[in-house]
mmCIF file of C-alpha atoms in Angstrom:
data_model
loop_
_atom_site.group_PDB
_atom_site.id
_atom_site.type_symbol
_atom_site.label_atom_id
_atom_site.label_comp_id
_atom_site.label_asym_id
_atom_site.label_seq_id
_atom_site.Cartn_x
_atom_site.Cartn_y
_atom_site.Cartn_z
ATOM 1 C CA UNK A 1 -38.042 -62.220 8.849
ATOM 2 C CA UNK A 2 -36.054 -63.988 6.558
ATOM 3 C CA UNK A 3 -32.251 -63.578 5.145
ATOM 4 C CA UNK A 4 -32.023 -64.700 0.861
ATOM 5 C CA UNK A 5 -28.247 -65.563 0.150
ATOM 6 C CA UNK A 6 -27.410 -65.739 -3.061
ATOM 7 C CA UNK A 7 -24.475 -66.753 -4.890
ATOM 8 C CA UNK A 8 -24.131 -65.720 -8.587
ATOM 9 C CA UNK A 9 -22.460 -64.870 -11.817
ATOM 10 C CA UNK A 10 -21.421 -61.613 -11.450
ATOM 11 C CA UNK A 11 -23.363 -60.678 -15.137
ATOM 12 C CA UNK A 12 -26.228 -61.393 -13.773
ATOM 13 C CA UNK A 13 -26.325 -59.095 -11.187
ATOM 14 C CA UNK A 14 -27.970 -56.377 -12.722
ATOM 15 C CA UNK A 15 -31.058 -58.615 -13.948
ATOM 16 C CA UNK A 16 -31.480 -59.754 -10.986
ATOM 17 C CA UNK A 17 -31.062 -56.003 -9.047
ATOM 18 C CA UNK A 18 -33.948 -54.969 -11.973
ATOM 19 C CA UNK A 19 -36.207 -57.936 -10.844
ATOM 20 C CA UNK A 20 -36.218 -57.903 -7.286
ATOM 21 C CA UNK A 21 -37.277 -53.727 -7.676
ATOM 22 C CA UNK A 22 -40.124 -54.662 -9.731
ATOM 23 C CA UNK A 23 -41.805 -57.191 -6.995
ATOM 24 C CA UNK A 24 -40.735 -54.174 -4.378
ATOM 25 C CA UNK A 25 -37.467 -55.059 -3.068
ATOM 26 C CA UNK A 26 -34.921 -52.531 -3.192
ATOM 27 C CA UNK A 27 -32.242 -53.085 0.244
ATOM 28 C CA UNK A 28 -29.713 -55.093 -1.319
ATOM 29 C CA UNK A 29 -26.394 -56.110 0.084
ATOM 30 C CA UNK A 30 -23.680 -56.705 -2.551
ATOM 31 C CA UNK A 31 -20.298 -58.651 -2.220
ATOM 32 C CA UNK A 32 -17.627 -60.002 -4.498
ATOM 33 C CA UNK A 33 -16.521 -63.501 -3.421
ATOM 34 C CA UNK A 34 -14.504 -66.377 -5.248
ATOM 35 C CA UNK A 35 -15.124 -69.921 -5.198
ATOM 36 C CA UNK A 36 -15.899 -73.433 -6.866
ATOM 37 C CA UNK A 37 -18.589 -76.078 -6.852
ATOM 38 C CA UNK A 38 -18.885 -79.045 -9.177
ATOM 39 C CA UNK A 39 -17.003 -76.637 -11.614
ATOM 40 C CA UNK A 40 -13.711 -77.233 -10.046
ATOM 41 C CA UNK A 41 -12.395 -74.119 -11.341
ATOM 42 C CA UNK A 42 -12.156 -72.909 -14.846
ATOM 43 C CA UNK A 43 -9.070 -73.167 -17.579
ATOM 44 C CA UNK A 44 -8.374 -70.269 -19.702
ATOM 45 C CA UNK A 45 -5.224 -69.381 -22.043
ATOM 46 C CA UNK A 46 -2.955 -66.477 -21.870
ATOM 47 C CA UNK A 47 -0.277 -66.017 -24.905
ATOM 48 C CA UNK A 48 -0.459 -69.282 -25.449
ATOM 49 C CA UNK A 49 -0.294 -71.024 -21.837
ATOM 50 C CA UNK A 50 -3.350 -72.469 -20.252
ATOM 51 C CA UNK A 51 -3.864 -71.150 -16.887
ATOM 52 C CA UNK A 52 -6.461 -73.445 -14.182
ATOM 53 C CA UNK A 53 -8.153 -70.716 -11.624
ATOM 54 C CA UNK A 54 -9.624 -72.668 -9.148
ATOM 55 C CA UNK A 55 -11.839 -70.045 -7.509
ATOM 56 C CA UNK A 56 -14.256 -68.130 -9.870
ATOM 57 C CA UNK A 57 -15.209 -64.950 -9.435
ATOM 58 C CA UNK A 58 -18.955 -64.710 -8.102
ATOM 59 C CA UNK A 59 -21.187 -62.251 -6.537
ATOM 60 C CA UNK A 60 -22.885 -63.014 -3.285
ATOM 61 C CA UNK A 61 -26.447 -61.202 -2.592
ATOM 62 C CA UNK A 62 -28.479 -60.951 0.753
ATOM 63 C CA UNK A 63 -31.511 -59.624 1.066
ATOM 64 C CA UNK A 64 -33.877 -59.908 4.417
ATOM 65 C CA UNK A 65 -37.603 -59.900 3.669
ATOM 66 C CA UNK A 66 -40.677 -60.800 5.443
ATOM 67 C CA UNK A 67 -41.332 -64.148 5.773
ATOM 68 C CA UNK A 68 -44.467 -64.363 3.157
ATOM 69 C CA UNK A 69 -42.125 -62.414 0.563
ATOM 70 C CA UNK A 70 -39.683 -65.075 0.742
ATOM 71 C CA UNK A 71 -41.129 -67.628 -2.454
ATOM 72 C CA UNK A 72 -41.327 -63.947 -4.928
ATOM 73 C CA UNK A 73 -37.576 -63.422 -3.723
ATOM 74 C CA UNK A 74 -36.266 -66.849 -3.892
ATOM 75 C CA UNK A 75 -38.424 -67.256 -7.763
ATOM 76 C CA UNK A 76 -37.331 -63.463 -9.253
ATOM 77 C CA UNK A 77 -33.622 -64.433 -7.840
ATOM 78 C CA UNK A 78 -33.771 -67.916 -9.305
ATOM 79 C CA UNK A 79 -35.625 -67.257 -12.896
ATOM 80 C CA UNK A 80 -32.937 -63.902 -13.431
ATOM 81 C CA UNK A 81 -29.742 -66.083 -13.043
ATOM 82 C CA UNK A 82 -30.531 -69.283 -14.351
ATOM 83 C CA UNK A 83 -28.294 -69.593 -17.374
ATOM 84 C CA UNK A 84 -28.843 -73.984 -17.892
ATOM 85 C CA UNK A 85 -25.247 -73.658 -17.419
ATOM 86 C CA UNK A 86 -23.172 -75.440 -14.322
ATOM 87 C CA UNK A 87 -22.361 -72.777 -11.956
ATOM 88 C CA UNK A 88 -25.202 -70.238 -12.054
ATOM 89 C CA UNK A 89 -24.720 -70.282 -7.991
ATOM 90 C CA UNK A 90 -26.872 -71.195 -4.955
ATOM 91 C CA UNK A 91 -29.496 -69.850 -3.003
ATOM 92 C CA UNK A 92 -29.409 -70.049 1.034
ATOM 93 C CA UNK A 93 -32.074 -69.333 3.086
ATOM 94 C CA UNK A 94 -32.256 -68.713 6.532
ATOM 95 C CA UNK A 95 -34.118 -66.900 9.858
ATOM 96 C CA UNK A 96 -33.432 -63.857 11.187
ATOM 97 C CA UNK A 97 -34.535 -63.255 14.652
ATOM 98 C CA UNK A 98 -34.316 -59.861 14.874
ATOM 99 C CA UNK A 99 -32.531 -56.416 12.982
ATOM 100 C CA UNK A 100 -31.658 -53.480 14.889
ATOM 101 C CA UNK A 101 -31.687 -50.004 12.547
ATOM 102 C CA UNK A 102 -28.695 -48.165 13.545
ATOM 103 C CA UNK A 103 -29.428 -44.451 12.998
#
């Protein structure tokens, strides 16, 4: 098995929810995290005063699949938040040796 991490703008979330349910992927866990990359934070005005926020508001996604699920994941993720724009977030990828259902 396989853990997808995802980092992402939080407006894309719901593309990327719709996508991942079409190629048969439906556990999803959801978090809201701040941070910064090459962006180096953002600059926007209030009445009149600029205002720097350093960490961004972004959505972090993990999903664990089998391992020959993994590409369809890592391509619906990838195509649904790609924007062109700096900071449409990451992708991390790694194994997981085992789960244990708790129920």
């Amino acid at each position: 098995m396989t853990k997808v991490e995802a980092i992402i703008r939080p407006d894309k979330l719901e593309a990327i929810i719709e996508e991942l349910e079409k190629i048969g992927h439906s556990g999803i866990t959801k978090t809201e995290v701040e941070g910064h990359g090459r962006q180096k934070g953002i600059v926007e005005q209030f009445r009149g005063k600029e205002y720097r926020l350093t960490f961004i508001p972004k959505v972090k996604i993990e999903i664990v699949v089998k391992d020959k699920d993994v590409e369809k994941v890592i391509d619906a993720i990838a195509e649904s938040a790609y924007t062109g724009q700096i900071g449409d977030g990451k992708i991390f990828i790694s194994e997981v040796k085992d789960a244990i259902r708790v129920r």
